[in-house]
GROMACS .gro file of C-alpha atoms in nm:
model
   85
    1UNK     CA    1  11.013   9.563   8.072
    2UNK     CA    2  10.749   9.811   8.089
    3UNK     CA    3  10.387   9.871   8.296
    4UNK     CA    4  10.137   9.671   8.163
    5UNK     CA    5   9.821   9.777   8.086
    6UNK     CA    6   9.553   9.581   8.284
    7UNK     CA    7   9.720   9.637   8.646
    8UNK     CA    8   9.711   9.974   8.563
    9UNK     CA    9   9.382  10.045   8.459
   10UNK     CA   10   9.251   9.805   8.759
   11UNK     CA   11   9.396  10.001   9.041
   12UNK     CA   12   9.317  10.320   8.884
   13UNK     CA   13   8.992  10.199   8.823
   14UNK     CA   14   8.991  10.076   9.215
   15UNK     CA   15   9.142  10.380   9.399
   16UNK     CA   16   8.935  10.630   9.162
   17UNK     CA   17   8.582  10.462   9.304
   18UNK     CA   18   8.744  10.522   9.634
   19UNK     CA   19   8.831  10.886   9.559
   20UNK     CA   20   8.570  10.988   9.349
   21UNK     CA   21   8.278  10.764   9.332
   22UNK     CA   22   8.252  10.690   9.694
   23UNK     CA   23   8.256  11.075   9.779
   24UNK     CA   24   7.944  11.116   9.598
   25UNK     CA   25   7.751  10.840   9.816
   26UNK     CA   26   7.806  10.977  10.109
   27UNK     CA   27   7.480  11.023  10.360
   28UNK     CA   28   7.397  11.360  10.477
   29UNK     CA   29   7.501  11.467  10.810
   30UNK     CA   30   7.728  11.761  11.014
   31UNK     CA   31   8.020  11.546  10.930
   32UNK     CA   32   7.935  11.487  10.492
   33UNK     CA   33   8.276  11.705  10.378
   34UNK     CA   34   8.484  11.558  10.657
   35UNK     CA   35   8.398  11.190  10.554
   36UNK     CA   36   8.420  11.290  10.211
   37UNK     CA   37   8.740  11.474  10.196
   38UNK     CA   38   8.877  11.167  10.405
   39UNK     CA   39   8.769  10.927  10.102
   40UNK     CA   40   8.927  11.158   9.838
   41UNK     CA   41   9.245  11.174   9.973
   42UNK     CA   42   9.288  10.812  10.123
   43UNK     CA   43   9.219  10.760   9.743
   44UNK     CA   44   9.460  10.991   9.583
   45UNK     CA   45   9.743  10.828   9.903
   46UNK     CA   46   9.661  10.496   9.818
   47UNK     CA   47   9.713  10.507   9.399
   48UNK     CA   48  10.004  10.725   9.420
   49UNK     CA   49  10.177  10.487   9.714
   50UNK     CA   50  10.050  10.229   9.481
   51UNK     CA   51  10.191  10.353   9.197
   52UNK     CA   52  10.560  10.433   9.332
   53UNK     CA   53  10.565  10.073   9.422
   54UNK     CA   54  10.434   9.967   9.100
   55UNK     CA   55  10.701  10.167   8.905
   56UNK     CA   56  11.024  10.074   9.149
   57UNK     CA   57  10.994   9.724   9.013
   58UNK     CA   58  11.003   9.827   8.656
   59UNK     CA   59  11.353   9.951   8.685
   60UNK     CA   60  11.553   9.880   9.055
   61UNK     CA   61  11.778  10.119   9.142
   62UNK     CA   62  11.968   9.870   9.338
   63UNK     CA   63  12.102   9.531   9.345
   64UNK     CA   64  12.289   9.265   9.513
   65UNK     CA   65  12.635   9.353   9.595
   66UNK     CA   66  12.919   9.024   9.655
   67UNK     CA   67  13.239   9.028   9.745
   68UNK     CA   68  13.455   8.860   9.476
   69UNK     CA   69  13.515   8.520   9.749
   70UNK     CA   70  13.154   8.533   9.772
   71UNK     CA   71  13.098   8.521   9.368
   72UNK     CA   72  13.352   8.173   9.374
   73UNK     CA   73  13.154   7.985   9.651
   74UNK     CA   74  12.860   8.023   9.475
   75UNK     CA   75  13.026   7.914   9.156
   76UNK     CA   76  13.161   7.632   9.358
   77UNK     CA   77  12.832   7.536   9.471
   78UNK     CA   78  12.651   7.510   9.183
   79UNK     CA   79  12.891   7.321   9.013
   80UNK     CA   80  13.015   7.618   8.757
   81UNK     CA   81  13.373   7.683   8.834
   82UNK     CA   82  13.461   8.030   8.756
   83UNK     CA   83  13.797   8.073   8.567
   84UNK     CA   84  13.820   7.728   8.399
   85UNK     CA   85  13.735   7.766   8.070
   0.00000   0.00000   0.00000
């Protein structure tokens, strides 16, 4: 399983209007570099927290772990007896 395409060109598409396109319509004023430099890094945040999230599902690190008695009552319960082949 790998990334596909179209999520990842949508959110980069979406967080890079927020970083970069949305910095360049800001209105003038004493506070213009603060607002923008709060848009270009709630953009970069957002995509990169995005992205680590993205990618942990591609491969997880960890799984379910059951005890062996845990493993048979499931078996049991779903009809598939473990052991009787």
């Amino acid at each position: 399983m790998g990334a596909a395409f179209f999520p990842l060109l949508v959110f980069t598409a979406l967080w890079g209007t927020v970083g970069i396109g949305l910095p360049l319509m800001t209105p003038k004023g004493p506070n213009q570099n603060l607002i923008r430099c709060i848009l270009m890094i709630t953009g970069a945040t957002c995509w990169l927290f995005w992205l680590c999230c993205y990618m942990a599902q591609m491969n997880p690190l960890i799984g379910p772990k059951l005890n062996q008695h845990t493993i048979y009552m499931i078996a049991r319960e779903w009809g598939n007896e473990l052991g009787k082949d």
